[in-house]
PDB file of C-alpha atoms in Angstrom:
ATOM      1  CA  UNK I   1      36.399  49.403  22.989  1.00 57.00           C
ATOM      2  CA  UNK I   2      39.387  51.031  25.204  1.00 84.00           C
ATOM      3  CA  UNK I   3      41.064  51.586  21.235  1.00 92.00           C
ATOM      4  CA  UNK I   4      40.864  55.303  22.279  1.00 94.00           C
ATOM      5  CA  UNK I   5      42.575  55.324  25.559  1.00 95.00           C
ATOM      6  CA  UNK I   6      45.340  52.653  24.467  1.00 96.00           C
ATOM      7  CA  UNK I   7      45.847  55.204  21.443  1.00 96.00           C
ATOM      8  CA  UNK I   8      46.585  57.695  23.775  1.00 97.00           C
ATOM      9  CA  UNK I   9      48.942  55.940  26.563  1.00 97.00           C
ATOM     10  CA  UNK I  10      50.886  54.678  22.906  1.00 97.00           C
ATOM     11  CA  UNK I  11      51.727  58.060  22.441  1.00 97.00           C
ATOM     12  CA  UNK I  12      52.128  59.382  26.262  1.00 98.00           C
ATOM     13  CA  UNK I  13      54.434  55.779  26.516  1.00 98.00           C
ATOM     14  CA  UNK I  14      56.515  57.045  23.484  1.00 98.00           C
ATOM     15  CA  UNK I  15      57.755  59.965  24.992  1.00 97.00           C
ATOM     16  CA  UNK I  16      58.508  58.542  28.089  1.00 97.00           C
ATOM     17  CA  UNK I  17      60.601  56.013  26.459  1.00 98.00           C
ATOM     18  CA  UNK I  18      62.589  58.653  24.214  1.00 98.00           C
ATOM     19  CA  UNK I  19      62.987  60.755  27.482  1.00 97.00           C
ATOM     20  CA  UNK I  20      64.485  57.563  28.887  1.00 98.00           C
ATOM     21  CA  UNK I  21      66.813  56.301  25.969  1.00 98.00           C
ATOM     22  CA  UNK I  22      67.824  59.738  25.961  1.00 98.00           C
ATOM     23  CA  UNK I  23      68.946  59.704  29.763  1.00 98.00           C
ATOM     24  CA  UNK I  24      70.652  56.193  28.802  1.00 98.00           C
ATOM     25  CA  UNK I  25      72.589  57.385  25.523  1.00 98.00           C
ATOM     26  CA  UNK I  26      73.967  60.346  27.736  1.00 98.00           C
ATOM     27  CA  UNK I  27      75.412  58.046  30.201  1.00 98.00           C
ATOM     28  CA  UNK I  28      76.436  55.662  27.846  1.00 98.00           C
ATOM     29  CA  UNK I  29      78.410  58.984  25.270  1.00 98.00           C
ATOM     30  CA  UNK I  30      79.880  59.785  28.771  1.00 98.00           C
ATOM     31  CA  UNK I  31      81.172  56.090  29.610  1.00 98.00           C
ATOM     32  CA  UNK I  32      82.949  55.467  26.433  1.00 98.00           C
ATOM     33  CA  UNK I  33      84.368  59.010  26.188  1.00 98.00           C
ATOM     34  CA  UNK I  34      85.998  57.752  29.968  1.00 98.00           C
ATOM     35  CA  UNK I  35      86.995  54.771  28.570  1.00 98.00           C
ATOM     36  CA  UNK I  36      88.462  56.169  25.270  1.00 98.00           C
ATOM     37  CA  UNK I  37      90.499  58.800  27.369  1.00 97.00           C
ATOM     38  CA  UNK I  38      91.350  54.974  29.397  1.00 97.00           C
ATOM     39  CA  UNK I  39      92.769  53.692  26.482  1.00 97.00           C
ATOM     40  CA  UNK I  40      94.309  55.906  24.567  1.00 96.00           C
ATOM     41  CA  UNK I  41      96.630  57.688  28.067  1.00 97.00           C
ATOM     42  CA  UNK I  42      97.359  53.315  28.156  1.00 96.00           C
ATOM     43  CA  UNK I  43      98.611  53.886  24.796  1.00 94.00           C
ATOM     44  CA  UNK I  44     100.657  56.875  25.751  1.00 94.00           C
ATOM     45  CA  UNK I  45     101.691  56.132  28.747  1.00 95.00           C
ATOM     46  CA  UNK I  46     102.512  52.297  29.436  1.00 95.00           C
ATOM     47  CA  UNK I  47     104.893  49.724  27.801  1.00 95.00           C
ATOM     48  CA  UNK I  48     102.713  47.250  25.246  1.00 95.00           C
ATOM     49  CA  UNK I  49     103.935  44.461  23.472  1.00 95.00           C
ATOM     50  CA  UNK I  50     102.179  43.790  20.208  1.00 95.00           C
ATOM     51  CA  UNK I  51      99.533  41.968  21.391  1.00 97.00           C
ATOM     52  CA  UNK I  52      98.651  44.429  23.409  1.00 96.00           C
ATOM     53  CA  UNK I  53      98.313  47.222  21.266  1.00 94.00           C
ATOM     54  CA  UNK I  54      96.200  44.533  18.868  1.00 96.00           C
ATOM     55  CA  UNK I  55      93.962  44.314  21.849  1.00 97.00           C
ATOM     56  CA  UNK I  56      93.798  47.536  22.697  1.00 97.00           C
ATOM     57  CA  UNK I  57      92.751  48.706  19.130  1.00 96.00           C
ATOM     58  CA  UNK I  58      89.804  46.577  18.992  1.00 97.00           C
ATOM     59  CA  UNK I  59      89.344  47.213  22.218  1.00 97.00           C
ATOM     60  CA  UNK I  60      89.355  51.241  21.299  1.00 97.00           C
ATOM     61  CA  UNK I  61      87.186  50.347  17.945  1.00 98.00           C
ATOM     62  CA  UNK I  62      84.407  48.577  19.968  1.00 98.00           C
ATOM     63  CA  UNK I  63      84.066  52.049  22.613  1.00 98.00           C
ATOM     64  CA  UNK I  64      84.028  54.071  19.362  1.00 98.00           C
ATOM     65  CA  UNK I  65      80.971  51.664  18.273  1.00 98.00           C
ATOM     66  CA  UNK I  66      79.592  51.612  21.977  1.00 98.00           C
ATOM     67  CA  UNK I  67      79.731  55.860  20.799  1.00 98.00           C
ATOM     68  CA  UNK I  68      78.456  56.237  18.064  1.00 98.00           C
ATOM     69  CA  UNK I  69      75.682  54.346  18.688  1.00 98.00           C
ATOM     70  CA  UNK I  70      74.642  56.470  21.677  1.00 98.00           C
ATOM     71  CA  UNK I  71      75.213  60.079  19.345  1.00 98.00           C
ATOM     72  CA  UNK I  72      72.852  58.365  17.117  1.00 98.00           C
ATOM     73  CA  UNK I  73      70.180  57.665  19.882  1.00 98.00           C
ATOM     74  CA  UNK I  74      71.117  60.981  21.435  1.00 98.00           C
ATOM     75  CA  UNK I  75      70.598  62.598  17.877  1.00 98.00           C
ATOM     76  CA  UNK I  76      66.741  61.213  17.297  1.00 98.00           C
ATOM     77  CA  UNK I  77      65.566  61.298  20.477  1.00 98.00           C
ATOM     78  CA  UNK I  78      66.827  64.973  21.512  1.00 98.00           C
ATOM     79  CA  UNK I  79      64.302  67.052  19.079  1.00 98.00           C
ATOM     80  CA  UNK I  80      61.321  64.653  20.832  1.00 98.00           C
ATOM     81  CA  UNK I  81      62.898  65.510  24.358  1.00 97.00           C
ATOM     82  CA  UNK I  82      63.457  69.597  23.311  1.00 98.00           C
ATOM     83  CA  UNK I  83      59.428  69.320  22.350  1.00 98.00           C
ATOM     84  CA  UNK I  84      58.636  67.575  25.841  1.00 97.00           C
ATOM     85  CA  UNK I  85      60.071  70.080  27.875  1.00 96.00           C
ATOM     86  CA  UNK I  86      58.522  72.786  25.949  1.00 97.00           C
ATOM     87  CA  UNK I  87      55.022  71.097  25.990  1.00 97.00           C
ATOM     88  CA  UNK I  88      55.004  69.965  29.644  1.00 97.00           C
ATOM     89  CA  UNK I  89      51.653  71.455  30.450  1.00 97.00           C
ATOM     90  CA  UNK I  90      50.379  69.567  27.155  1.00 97.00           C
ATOM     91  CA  UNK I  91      51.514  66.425  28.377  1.00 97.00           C
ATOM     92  CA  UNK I  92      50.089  66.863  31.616  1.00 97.00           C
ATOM     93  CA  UNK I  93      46.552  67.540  30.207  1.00 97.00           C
ATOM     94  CA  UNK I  94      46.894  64.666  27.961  1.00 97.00           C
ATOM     95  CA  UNK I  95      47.627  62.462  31.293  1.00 97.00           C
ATOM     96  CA  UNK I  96      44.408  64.165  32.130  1.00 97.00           C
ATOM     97  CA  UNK I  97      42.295  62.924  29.145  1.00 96.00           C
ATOM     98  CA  UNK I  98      43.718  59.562  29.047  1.00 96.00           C
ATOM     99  CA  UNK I  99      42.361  59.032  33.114  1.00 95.00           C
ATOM    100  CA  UNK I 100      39.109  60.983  31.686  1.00 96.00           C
ATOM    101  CA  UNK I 101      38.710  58.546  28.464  1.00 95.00           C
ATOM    102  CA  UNK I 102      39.386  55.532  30.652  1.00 93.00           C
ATOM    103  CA  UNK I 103      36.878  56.336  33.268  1.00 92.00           C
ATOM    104  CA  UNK I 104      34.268  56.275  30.422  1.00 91.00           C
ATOM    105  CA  UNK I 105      35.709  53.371  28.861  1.00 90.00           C
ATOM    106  CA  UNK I 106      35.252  51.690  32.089  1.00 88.00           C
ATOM    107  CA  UNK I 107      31.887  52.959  32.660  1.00 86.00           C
ATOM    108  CA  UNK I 108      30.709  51.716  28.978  1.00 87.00           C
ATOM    109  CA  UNK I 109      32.221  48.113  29.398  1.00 84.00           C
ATOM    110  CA  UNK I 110      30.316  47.318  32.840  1.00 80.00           C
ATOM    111  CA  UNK I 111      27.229  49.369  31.909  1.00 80.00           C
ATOM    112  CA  UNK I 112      24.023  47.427  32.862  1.00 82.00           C
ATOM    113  CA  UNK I 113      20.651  48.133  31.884  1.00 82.00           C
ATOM    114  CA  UNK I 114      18.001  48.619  34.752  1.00 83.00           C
ATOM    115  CA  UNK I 115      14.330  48.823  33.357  1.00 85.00           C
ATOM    116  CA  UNK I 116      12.201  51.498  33.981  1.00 86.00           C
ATOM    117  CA  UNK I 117       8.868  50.436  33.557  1.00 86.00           C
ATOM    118  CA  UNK I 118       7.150  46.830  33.849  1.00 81.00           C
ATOM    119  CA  UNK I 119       7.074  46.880  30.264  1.00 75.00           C
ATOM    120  CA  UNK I 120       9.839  43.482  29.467  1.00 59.00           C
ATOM    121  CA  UNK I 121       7.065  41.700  31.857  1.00 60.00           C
ATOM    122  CA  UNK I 122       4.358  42.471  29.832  1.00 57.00           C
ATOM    123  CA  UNK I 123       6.226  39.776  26.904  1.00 55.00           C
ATOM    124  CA  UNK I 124       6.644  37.236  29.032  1.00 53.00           C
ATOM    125  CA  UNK I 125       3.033  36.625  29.440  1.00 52.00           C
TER     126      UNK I 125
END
């Protein structure tokens, strides 16, 4: 019976989690853009044998990965975030509904039945 609350925290729950991931990918763009800069003054800068510049190129090619994958999470979950923050006051009253809809829910599920009258002794007779 709580189908219609657990619809609603789905959806409040999805946007919280793209809000997050998006927080995340930022951090993790940031991180390998440090680490790429890391890599490639190494390059420039230091004396490597050729081992070490094999190492440091897959090295390099698993940051670029590490990056891309963050754009891409940055990329879908920034038009959800840019909707959030314009719909704040949305969100908030759908917070609202979802406390309202599971107050009712909870009413319904431990609803009991009190008889008015003396009428269910009247069968038993």
């Amino acid at each position: 019976m709580k189908e219609t609350s657990a619809q609603i925290d789905a959806f409040l729950s999805f946007l919280r989690d793209c809000e997050q991931k998006f927080h995340m990918a930022e951090e993790d763009e940031r991180e390998a853009n440090n680490e790429t800069q890391d890599i490639l003054h190494s390059l420039e800068l230091e004396p490597h044998d050729y081992r070490q510049f094999a190492a440091l190129g897959r090295e390099l090619r698993e940051v670029r990965q590490r990056r891309r994958k963050a754009k891409n999470t940055l990329g879908v979950t920034e038009p959800v975030l840019r909707w959030l923050e314009e719909n704040r006051a949305v969100v908030k009253s759908m917070e609202r509904l979802l406390g309202d809809v599971r107050k009712i829910e909870s009413r319904m599920e431990n609803r009991i039945y009190v008889p008015r009258t003396n009428r269910g002794s009247r069968h038993a007779e």
